[in-house]
mmCIF file of C-alpha atoms in Angstrom:
data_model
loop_
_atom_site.group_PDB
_atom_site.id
_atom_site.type_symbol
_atom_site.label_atom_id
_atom_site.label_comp_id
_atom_site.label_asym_id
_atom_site.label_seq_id
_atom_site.Cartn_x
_atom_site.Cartn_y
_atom_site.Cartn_z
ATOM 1 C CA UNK A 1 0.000 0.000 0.000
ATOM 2 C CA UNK A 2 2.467 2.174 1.088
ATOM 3 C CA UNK A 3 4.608 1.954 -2.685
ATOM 4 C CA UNK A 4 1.982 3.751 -4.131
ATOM 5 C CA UNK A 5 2.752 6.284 -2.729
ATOM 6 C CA UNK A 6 6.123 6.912 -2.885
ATOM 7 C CA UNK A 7 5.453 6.030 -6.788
ATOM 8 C CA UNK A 8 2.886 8.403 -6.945
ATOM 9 C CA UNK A 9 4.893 11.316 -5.061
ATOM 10 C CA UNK A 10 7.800 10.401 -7.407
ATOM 11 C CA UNK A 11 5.700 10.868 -10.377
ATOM 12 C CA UNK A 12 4.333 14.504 -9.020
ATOM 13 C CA UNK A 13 7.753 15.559 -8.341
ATOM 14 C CA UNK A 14 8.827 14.610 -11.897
ATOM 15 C CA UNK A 15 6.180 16.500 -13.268
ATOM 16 C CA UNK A 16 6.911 19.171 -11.329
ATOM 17 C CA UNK A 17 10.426 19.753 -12.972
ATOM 18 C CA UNK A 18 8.499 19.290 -16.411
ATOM 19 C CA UNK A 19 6.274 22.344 -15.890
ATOM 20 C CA UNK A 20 9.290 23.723 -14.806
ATOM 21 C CA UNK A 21 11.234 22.962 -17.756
ATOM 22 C CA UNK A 22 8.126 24.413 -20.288
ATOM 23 C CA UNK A 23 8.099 27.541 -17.740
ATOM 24 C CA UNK A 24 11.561 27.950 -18.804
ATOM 25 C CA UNK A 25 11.535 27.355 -22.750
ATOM 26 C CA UNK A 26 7.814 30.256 -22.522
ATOM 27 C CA UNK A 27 9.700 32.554 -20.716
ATOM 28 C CA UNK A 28 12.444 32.857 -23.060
ATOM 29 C CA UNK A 29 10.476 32.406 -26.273
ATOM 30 C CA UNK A 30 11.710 36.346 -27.295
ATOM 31 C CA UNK A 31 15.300 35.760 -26.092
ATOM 32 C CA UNK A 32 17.528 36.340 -28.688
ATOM 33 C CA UNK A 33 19.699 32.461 -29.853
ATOM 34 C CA UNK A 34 17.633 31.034 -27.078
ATOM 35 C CA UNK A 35 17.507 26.869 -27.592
ATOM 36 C CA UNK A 36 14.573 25.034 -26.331
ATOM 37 C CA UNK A 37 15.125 22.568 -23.434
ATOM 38 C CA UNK A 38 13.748 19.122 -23.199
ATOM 39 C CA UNK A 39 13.032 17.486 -19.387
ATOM 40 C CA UNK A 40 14.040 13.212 -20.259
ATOM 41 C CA UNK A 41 12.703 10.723 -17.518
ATOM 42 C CA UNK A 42 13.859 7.204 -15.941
ATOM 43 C CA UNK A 43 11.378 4.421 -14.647
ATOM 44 C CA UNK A 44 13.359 3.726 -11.397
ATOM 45 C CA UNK A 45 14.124 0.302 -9.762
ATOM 46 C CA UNK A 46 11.733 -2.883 -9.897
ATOM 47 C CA UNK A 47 10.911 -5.028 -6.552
ATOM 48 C CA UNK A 48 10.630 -8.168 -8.448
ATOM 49 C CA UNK A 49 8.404 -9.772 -6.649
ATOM 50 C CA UNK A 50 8.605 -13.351 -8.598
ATOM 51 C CA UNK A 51 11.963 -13.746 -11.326
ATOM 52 C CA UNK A 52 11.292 -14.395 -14.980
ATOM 53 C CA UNK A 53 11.617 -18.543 -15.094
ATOM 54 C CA UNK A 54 10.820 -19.162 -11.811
ATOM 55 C CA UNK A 55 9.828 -22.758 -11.046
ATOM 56 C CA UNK A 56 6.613 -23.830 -9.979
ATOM 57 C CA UNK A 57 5.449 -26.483 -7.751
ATOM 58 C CA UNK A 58 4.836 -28.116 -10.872
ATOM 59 C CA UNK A 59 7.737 -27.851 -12.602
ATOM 60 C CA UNK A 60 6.773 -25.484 -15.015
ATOM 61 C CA UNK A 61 8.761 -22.203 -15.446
ATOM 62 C CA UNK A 62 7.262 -18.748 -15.002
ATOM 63 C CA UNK A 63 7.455 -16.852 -18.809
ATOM 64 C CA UNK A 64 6.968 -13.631 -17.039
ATOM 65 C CA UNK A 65 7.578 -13.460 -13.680
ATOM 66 C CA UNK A 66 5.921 -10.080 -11.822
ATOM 67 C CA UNK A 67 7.805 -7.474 -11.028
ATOM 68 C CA UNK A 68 6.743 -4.115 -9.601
ATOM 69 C CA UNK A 69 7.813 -0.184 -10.328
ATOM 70 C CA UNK A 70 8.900 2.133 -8.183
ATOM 71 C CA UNK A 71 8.151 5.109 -10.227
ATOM 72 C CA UNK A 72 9.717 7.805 -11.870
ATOM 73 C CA UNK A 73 12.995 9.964 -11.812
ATOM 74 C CA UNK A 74 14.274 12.714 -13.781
ATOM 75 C CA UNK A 75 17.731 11.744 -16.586
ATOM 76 C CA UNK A 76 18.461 14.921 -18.021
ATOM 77 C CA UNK A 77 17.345 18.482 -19.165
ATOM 78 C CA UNK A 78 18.450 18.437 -23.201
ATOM 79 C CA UNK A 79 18.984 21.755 -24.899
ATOM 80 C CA UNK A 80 17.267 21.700 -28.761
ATOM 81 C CA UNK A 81 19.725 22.984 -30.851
ATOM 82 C CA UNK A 82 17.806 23.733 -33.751
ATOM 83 C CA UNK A 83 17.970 26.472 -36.051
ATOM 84 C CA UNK A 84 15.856 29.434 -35.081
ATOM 85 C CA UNK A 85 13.933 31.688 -37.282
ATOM 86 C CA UNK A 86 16.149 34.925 -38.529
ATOM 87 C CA UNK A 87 14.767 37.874 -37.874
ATOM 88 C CA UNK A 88 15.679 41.084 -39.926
ATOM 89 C CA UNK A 89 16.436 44.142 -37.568
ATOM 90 C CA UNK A 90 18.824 46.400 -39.645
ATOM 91 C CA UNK A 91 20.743 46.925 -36.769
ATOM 92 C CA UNK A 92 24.373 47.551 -38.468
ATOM 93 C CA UNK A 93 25.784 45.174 -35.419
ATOM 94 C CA UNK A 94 23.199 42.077 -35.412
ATOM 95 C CA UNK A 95 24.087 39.170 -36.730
ATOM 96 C CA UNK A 96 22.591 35.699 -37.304
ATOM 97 C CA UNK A 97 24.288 32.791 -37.144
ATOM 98 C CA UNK A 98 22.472 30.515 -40.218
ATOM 99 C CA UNK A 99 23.709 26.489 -39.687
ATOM 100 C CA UNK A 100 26.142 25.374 -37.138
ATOM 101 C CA UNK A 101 28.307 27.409 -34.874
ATOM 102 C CA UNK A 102 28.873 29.792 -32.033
ATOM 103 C CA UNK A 103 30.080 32.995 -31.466
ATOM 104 C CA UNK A 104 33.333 33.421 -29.203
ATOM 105 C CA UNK A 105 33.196 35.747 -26.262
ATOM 106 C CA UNK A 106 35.734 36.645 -23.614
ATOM 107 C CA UNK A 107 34.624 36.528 -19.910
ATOM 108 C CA UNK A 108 35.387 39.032 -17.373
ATOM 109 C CA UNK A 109 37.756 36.305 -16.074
ATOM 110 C CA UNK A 110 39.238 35.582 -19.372
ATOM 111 C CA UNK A 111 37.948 32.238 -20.084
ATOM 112 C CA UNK A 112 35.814 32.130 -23.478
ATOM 113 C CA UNK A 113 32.356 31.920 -23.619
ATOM 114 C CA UNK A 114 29.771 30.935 -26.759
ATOM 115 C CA UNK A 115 26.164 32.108 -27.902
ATOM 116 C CA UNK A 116 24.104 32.340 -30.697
ATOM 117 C CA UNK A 117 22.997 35.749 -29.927
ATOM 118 C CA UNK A 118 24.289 38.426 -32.125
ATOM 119 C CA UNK A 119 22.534 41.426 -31.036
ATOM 120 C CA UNK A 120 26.193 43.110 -31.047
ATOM 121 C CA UNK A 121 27.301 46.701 -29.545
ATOM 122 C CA UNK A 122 30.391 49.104 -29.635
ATOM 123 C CA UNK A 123 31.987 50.044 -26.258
ATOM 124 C CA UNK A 124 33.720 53.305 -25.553
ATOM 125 C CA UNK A 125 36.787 52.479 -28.056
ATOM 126 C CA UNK A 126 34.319 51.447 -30.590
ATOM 127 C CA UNK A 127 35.290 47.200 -29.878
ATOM 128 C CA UNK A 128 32.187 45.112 -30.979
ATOM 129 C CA UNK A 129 31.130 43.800 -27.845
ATOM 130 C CA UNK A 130 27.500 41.583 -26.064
ATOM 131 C CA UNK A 131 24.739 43.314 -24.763
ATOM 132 C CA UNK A 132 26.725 42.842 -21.345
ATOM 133 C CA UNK A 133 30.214 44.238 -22.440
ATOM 134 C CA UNK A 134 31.735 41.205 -23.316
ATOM 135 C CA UNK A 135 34.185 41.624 -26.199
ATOM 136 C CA UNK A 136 33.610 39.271 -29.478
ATOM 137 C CA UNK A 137 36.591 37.034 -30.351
ATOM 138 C CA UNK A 138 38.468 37.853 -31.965
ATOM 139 C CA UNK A 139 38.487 40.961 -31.458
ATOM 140 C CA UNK A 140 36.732 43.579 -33.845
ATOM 141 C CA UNK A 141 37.208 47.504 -33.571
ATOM 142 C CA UNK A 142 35.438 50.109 -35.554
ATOM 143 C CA UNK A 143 37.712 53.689 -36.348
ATOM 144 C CA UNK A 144 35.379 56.194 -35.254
ATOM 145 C CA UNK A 145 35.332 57.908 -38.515
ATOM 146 C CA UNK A 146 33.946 54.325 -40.062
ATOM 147 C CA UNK A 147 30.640 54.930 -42.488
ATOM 148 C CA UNK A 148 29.021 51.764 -43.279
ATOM 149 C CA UNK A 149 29.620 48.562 -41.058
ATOM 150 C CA UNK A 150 29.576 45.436 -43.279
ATOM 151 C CA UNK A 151 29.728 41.608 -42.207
ATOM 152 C CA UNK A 152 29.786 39.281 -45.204
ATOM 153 C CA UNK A 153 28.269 35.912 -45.076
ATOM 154 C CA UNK A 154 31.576 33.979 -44.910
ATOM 155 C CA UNK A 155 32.783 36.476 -41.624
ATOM 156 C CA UNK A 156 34.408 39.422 -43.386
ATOM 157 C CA UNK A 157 34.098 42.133 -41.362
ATOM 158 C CA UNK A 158 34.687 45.664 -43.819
ATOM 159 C CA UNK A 159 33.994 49.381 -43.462
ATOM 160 C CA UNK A 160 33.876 52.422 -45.016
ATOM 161 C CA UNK A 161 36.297 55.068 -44.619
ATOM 162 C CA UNK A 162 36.911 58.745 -45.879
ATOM 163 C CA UNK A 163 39.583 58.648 -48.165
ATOM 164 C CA UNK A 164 39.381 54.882 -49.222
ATOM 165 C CA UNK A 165 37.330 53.911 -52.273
ATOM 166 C CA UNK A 166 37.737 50.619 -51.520
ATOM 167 C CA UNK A 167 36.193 49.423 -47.881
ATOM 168 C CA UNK A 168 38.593 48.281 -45.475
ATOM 169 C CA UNK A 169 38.874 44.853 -44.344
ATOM 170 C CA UNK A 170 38.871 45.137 -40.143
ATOM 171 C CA UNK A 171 39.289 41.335 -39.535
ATOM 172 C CA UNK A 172 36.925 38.275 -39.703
ATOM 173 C CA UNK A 173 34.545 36.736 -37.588
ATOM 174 C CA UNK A 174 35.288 32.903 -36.620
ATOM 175 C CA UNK A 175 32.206 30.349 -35.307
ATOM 176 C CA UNK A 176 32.631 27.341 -32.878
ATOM 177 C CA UNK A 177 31.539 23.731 -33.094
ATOM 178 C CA UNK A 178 31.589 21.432 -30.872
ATOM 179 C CA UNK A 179 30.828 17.563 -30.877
ATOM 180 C CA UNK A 180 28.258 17.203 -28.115
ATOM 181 C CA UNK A 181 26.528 20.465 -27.862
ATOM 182 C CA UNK A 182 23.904 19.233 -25.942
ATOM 183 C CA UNK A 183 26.773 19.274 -23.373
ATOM 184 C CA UNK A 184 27.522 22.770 -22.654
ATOM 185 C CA UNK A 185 26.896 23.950 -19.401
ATOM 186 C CA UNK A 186 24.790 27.091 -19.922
ATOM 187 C CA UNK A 187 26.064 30.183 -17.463
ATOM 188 C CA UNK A 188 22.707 32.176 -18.433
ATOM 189 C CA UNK A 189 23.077 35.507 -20.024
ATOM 190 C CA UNK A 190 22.788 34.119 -23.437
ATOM 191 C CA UNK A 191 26.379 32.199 -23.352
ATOM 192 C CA UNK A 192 27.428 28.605 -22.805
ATOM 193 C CA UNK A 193 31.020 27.635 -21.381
ATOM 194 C CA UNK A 194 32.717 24.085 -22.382
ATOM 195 C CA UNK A 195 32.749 21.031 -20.213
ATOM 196 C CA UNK A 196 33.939 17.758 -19.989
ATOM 197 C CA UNK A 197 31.704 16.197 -22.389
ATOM 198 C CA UNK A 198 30.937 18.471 -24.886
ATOM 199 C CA UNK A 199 34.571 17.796 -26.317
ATOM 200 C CA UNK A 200 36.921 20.782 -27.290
ATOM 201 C CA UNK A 201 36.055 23.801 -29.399
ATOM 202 C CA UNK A 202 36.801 23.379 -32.548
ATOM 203 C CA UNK A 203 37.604 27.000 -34.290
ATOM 204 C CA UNK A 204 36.415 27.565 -38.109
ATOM 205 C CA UNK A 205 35.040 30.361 -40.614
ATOM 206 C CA UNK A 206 31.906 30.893 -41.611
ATOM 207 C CA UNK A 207 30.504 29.187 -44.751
ATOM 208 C CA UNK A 208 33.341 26.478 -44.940
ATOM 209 C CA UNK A 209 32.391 22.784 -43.789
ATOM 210 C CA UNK A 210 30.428 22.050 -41.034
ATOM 211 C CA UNK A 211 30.027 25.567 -40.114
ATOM 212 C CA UNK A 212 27.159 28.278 -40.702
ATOM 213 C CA UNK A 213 26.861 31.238 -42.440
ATOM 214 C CA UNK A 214 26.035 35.140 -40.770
ATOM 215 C CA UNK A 215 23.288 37.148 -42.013
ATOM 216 C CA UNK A 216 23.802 40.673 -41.208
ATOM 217 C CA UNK A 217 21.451 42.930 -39.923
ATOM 218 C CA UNK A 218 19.325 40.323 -38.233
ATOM 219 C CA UNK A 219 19.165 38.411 -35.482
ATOM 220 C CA UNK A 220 18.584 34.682 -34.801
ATOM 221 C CA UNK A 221 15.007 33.667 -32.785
ATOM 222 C CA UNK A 222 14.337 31.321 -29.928
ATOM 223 C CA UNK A 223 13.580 28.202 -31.499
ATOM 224 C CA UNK A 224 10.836 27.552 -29.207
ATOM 225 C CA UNK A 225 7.522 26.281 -30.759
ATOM 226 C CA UNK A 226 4.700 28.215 -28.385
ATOM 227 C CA UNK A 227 1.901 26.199 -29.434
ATOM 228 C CA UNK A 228 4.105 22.905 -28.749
ATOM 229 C CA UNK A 229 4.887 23.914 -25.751
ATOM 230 C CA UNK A 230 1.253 24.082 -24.733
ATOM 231 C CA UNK A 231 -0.102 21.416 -25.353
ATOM 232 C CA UNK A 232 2.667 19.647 -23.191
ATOM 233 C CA UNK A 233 2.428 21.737 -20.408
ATOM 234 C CA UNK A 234 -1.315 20.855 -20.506
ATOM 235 C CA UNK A 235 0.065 17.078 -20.716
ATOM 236 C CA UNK A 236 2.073 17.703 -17.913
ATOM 237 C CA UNK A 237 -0.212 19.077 -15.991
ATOM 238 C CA UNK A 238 -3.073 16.619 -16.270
ATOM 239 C CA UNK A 239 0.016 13.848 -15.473
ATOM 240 C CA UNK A 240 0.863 15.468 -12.187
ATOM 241 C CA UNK A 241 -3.472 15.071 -11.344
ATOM 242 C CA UNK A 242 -3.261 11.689 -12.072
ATOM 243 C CA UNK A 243 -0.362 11.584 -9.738
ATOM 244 C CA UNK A 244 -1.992 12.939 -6.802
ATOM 245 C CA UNK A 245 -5.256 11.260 -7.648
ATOM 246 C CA UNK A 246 -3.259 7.897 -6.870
ATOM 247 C CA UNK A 247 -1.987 9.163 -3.719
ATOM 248 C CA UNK A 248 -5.461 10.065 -2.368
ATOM 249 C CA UNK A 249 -6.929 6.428 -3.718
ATOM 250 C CA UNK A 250 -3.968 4.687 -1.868
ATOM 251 C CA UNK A 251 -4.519 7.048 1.739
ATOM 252 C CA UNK A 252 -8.422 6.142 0.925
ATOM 253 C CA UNK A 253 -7.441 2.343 0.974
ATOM 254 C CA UNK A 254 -5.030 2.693 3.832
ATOM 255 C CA UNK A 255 -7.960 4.431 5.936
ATOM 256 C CA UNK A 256 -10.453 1.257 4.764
ATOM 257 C CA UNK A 257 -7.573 -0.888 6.141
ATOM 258 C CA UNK A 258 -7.390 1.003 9.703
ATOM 259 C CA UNK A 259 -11.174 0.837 9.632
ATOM 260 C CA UNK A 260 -11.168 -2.858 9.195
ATOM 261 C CA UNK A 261 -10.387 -3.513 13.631
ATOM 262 C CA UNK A 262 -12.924 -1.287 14.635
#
Protein backbone atom coordinates (compact mmCIF):
# COMPACT_ATOMS: atom_id res chain seq x y z
CA UNK A 1 0.00 0.00 0.00
CA UNK A 2 2.47 2.17 1.09
CA UNK A 3 4.61 1.95 -2.69
CA UNK A 4 1.98 3.75 -4.13
CA UNK A 5 2.75 6.28 -2.73
CA UNK A 6 6.12 6.91 -2.89
CA UNK A 7 5.45 6.03 -6.79
CA UNK A 8 2.89 8.40 -6.95
CA UNK A 9 4.89 11.32 -5.06
CA UNK A 10 7.80 10.40 -7.41
CA UNK A 11 5.70 10.87 -10.38
CA UNK A 12 4.33 14.50 -9.02
CA UNK A 13 7.75 15.56 -8.34
CA UNK A 14 8.83 14.61 -11.90
CA UNK A 15 6.18 16.50 -13.27
CA UNK A 16 6.91 19.17 -11.33
CA UNK A 17 10.43 19.75 -12.97
CA UNK A 18 8.50 19.29 -16.41
CA UNK A 19 6.27 22.34 -15.89
CA UNK A 20 9.29 23.72 -14.81
CA UNK A 21 11.23 22.96 -17.76
CA UNK A 22 8.13 24.41 -20.29
CA UNK A 23 8.10 27.54 -17.74
CA UNK A 24 11.56 27.95 -18.80
CA UNK A 25 11.53 27.35 -22.75
CA UNK A 26 7.81 30.26 -22.52
CA UNK A 27 9.70 32.55 -20.72
CA UNK A 28 12.44 32.86 -23.06
CA UNK A 29 10.48 32.41 -26.27
CA UNK A 30 11.71 36.35 -27.29
CA UNK A 31 15.30 35.76 -26.09
CA UNK A 32 17.53 36.34 -28.69
CA UNK A 33 19.70 32.46 -29.85
CA UNK A 34 17.63 31.03 -27.08
CA UNK A 35 17.51 26.87 -27.59
CA UNK A 36 14.57 25.03 -26.33
CA UNK A 37 15.12 22.57 -23.43
CA UNK A 38 13.75 19.12 -23.20
CA UNK A 39 13.03 17.49 -19.39
CA UNK A 40 14.04 13.21 -20.26
CA UNK A 41 12.70 10.72 -17.52
CA UNK A 42 13.86 7.20 -15.94
CA UNK A 43 11.38 4.42 -14.65
CA UNK A 44 13.36 3.73 -11.40
CA UNK A 45 14.12 0.30 -9.76
CA UNK A 46 11.73 -2.88 -9.90
CA UNK A 47 10.91 -5.03 -6.55
CA UNK A 48 10.63 -8.17 -8.45
CA UNK A 49 8.40 -9.77 -6.65
CA UNK A 50 8.61 -13.35 -8.60
CA UNK A 51 11.96 -13.75 -11.33
CA UNK A 52 11.29 -14.40 -14.98
CA UNK A 53 11.62 -18.54 -15.09
CA UNK A 54 10.82 -19.16 -11.81
CA UNK A 55 9.83 -22.76 -11.05
CA UNK A 56 6.61 -23.83 -9.98
CA UNK A 57 5.45 -26.48 -7.75
CA UNK A 58 4.84 -28.12 -10.87
CA UNK A 59 7.74 -27.85 -12.60
CA UNK A 60 6.77 -25.48 -15.01
CA UNK A 61 8.76 -22.20 -15.45
CA UNK A 62 7.26 -18.75 -15.00
CA UNK A 63 7.45 -16.85 -18.81
CA UNK A 64 6.97 -13.63 -17.04
CA UNK A 65 7.58 -13.46 -13.68
CA UNK A 66 5.92 -10.08 -11.82
CA UNK A 67 7.81 -7.47 -11.03
CA UNK A 68 6.74 -4.11 -9.60
CA UNK A 69 7.81 -0.18 -10.33
CA UNK A 70 8.90 2.13 -8.18
CA UNK A 71 8.15 5.11 -10.23
CA UNK A 72 9.72 7.81 -11.87
CA UNK A 73 13.00 9.96 -11.81
CA UNK A 74 14.27 12.71 -13.78
CA UNK A 75 17.73 11.74 -16.59
CA UNK A 76 18.46 14.92 -18.02
CA UNK A 77 17.35 18.48 -19.16
CA UNK A 78 18.45 18.44 -23.20
CA UNK A 79 18.98 21.75 -24.90
CA UNK A 80 17.27 21.70 -28.76
CA UNK A 81 19.72 22.98 -30.85
CA UNK A 82 17.81 23.73 -33.75
CA UNK A 83 17.97 26.47 -36.05
CA UNK A 84 15.86 29.43 -35.08
CA UNK A 85 13.93 31.69 -37.28
CA UNK A 86 16.15 34.93 -38.53
CA UNK A 87 14.77 37.87 -37.87
CA UNK A 88 15.68 41.08 -39.93
CA UNK A 89 16.44 44.14 -37.57
CA UNK A 90 18.82 46.40 -39.65
CA UNK A 91 20.74 46.92 -36.77
CA UNK A 92 24.37 47.55 -38.47
CA UNK A 93 25.78 45.17 -35.42
CA UNK A 94 23.20 42.08 -35.41
CA UNK A 95 24.09 39.17 -36.73
CA UNK A 96 22.59 35.70 -37.30
CA UNK A 97 24.29 32.79 -37.14
CA UNK A 98 22.47 30.51 -40.22
CA UNK A 99 23.71 26.49 -39.69
CA UNK A 100 26.14 25.37 -37.14
CA UNK A 101 28.31 27.41 -34.87
CA UNK A 102 28.87 29.79 -32.03
CA UNK A 103 30.08 33.00 -31.47
CA UNK A 104 33.33 33.42 -29.20
CA UNK A 105 33.20 35.75 -26.26
CA UNK A 106 35.73 36.64 -23.61
CA UNK A 107 34.62 36.53 -19.91
CA UNK A 108 35.39 39.03 -17.37
CA UNK A 109 37.76 36.31 -16.07
CA UNK A 110 39.24 35.58 -19.37
CA UNK A 111 37.95 32.24 -20.08
CA UNK A 112 35.81 32.13 -23.48
CA UNK A 113 32.36 31.92 -23.62
CA UNK A 114 29.77 30.93 -26.76
CA UNK A 115 26.16 32.11 -27.90
CA UNK A 116 24.10 32.34 -30.70
CA UNK A 117 23.00 35.75 -29.93
CA UNK A 118 24.29 38.43 -32.12
CA UNK A 119 22.53 41.43 -31.04
CA UNK A 120 26.19 43.11 -31.05
CA UNK A 121 27.30 46.70 -29.54
CA UNK A 122 30.39 49.10 -29.64
CA UNK A 123 31.99 50.04 -26.26
CA UNK A 124 33.72 53.31 -25.55
CA UNK A 125 36.79 52.48 -28.06
CA UNK A 126 34.32 51.45 -30.59
CA UNK A 127 35.29 47.20 -29.88
CA UNK A 128 32.19 45.11 -30.98
CA UNK A 129 31.13 43.80 -27.84
CA UNK A 130 27.50 41.58 -26.06
CA UNK A 131 24.74 43.31 -24.76
CA UNK A 132 26.73 42.84 -21.35
CA UNK A 133 30.21 44.24 -22.44
CA UNK A 134 31.74 41.21 -23.32
CA UNK A 135 34.19 41.62 -26.20
CA UNK A 136 33.61 39.27 -29.48
CA UNK A 137 36.59 37.03 -30.35
CA UNK A 138 38.47 37.85 -31.96
CA UNK A 139 38.49 40.96 -31.46
CA UNK A 140 36.73 43.58 -33.84
CA UNK A 141 37.21 47.50 -33.57
CA UNK A 142 35.44 50.11 -35.55
CA UNK A 143 37.71 53.69 -36.35
CA UNK A 144 35.38 56.19 -35.25
CA UNK A 145 35.33 57.91 -38.51
CA UNK A 146 33.95 54.32 -40.06
CA UNK A 147 30.64 54.93 -42.49
CA UNK A 148 29.02 51.76 -43.28
CA UNK A 149 29.62 48.56 -41.06
CA UNK A 150 29.58 45.44 -43.28
CA UNK A 151 29.73 41.61 -42.21
CA UNK A 152 29.79 39.28 -45.20
CA UNK A 153 28.27 35.91 -45.08
CA UNK A 154 31.58 33.98 -44.91
CA UNK A 155 32.78 36.48 -41.62
CA UNK A 156 34.41 39.42 -43.39
CA UNK A 157 34.10 42.13 -41.36
CA UNK A 158 34.69 45.66 -43.82
CA UNK A 159 33.99 49.38 -43.46
CA UNK A 160 33.88 52.42 -45.02
CA UNK A 161 36.30 55.07 -44.62
CA UNK A 162 36.91 58.75 -45.88
CA UNK A 163 39.58 58.65 -48.16
CA UNK A 164 39.38 54.88 -49.22
CA UNK A 165 37.33 53.91 -52.27
CA UNK A 166 37.74 50.62 -51.52
CA UNK A 167 36.19 49.42 -47.88
CA UNK A 168 38.59 48.28 -45.47
CA UNK A 169 38.87 44.85 -44.34
CA UNK A 170 38.87 45.14 -40.14
CA UNK A 171 39.29 41.33 -39.54
CA UNK A 172 36.92 38.28 -39.70
CA UNK A 173 34.55 36.74 -37.59
CA UNK A 174 35.29 32.90 -36.62
CA UNK A 175 32.21 30.35 -35.31
CA UNK A 176 32.63 27.34 -32.88
CA UNK A 177 31.54 23.73 -33.09
CA UNK A 178 31.59 21.43 -30.87
CA UNK A 179 30.83 17.56 -30.88
CA UNK A 180 28.26 17.20 -28.11
CA UNK A 181 26.53 20.46 -27.86
CA UNK A 182 23.90 19.23 -25.94
CA UNK A 183 26.77 19.27 -23.37
CA UNK A 184 27.52 22.77 -22.65
CA UNK A 185 26.90 23.95 -19.40
CA UNK A 186 24.79 27.09 -19.92
CA UNK A 187 26.06 30.18 -17.46
CA UNK A 188 22.71 32.18 -18.43
CA UNK A 189 23.08 35.51 -20.02
CA UNK A 190 22.79 34.12 -23.44
CA UNK A 191 26.38 32.20 -23.35
CA UNK A 192 27.43 28.60 -22.81
CA UNK A 193 31.02 27.64 -21.38
CA UNK A 194 32.72 24.09 -22.38
CA UNK A 195 32.75 21.03 -20.21
CA UNK A 196 33.94 17.76 -19.99
CA UNK A 197 31.70 16.20 -22.39
CA UNK A 198 30.94 18.47 -24.89
CA UNK A 199 34.57 17.80 -26.32
CA UNK A 200 36.92 20.78 -27.29
CA UNK A 201 36.06 23.80 -29.40
CA UNK A 202 36.80 23.38 -32.55
CA UNK A 203 37.60 27.00 -34.29
CA UNK A 204 36.42 27.56 -38.11
CA UNK A 205 35.04 30.36 -40.61
CA UNK A 206 31.91 30.89 -41.61
CA UNK A 207 30.50 29.19 -44.75
CA UNK A 208 33.34 26.48 -44.94
CA UNK A 209 32.39 22.78 -43.79
CA UNK A 210 30.43 22.05 -41.03
CA UNK A 211 30.03 25.57 -40.11
CA UNK A 212 27.16 28.28 -40.70
CA UNK A 213 26.86 31.24 -42.44
CA UNK A 214 26.03 35.14 -40.77
CA UNK A 215 23.29 37.15 -42.01
CA UNK A 216 23.80 40.67 -41.21
CA UNK A 217 21.45 42.93 -39.92
CA UNK A 218 19.32 40.32 -38.23
CA UNK A 219 19.16 38.41 -35.48
CA UNK A 220 18.58 34.68 -34.80
CA UNK A 221 15.01 33.67 -32.79
CA UNK A 222 14.34 31.32 -29.93
CA UNK A 223 13.58 28.20 -31.50
CA UNK A 224 10.84 27.55 -29.21
CA UNK A 225 7.52 26.28 -30.76
CA UNK A 226 4.70 28.22 -28.38
CA UNK A 227 1.90 26.20 -29.43
CA UNK A 228 4.10 22.91 -28.75
CA UNK A 229 4.89 23.91 -25.75
CA UNK A 230 1.25 24.08 -24.73
CA UNK A 231 -0.10 21.42 -25.35
CA UNK A 232 2.67 19.65 -23.19
CA UNK A 233 2.43 21.74 -20.41
CA UNK A 234 -1.32 20.85 -20.51
CA UNK A 235 0.06 17.08 -20.72
CA UNK A 236 2.07 17.70 -17.91
CA UNK A 237 -0.21 19.08 -15.99
CA UNK A 238 -3.07 16.62 -16.27
CA UNK A 239 0.02 13.85 -15.47
CA UNK A 240 0.86 15.47 -12.19
CA UNK A 241 -3.47 15.07 -11.34
CA UNK A 242 -3.26 11.69 -12.07
CA UNK A 243 -0.36 11.58 -9.74
CA UNK A 244 -1.99 12.94 -6.80
CA UNK A 245 -5.26 11.26 -7.65
CA UNK A 246 -3.26 7.90 -6.87
CA UNK A 247 -1.99 9.16 -3.72
CA UNK A 248 -5.46 10.07 -2.37
CA UNK A 249 -6.93 6.43 -3.72
CA UNK A 250 -3.97 4.69 -1.87
CA UNK A 251 -4.52 7.05 1.74
CA UNK A 252 -8.42 6.14 0.92
CA UNK A 253 -7.44 2.34 0.97
CA UNK A 254 -5.03 2.69 3.83
CA UNK A 255 -7.96 4.43 5.94
CA UNK A 256 -10.45 1.26 4.76
CA UNK A 257 -7.57 -0.89 6.14
CA UNK A 258 -7.39 1.00 9.70
CA UNK A 259 -11.17 0.84 9.63
CA UNK A 260 -11.17 -2.86 9.20
CA UNK A 261 -10.39 -3.51 13.63
CA UNK A 262 -12.92 -1.29 14.63
Amino acid sequence: MLRSLWTGASGMTSMQLYIDTISNNLANVNTIGYKQDKANFQDLLYEEVLPSGAVTSSGINHPTGIQVGLGVKPASITKIFTQGSPVVTENDYDIAILGRGFFQIELPNGDTGYTRDGSFKLDSDGSVVTSDGYYLLPRITVPPDATLFTVGRDGTVTVSTPGNVNPVELGQIELVTFINPQGLHAMGQNLFLESTVSGAPQVGLPQSEHYGSLMHRATESSNVNVVAEMVDMISGQRAYEFNSRSIQSSDDMLQTVIGLKR
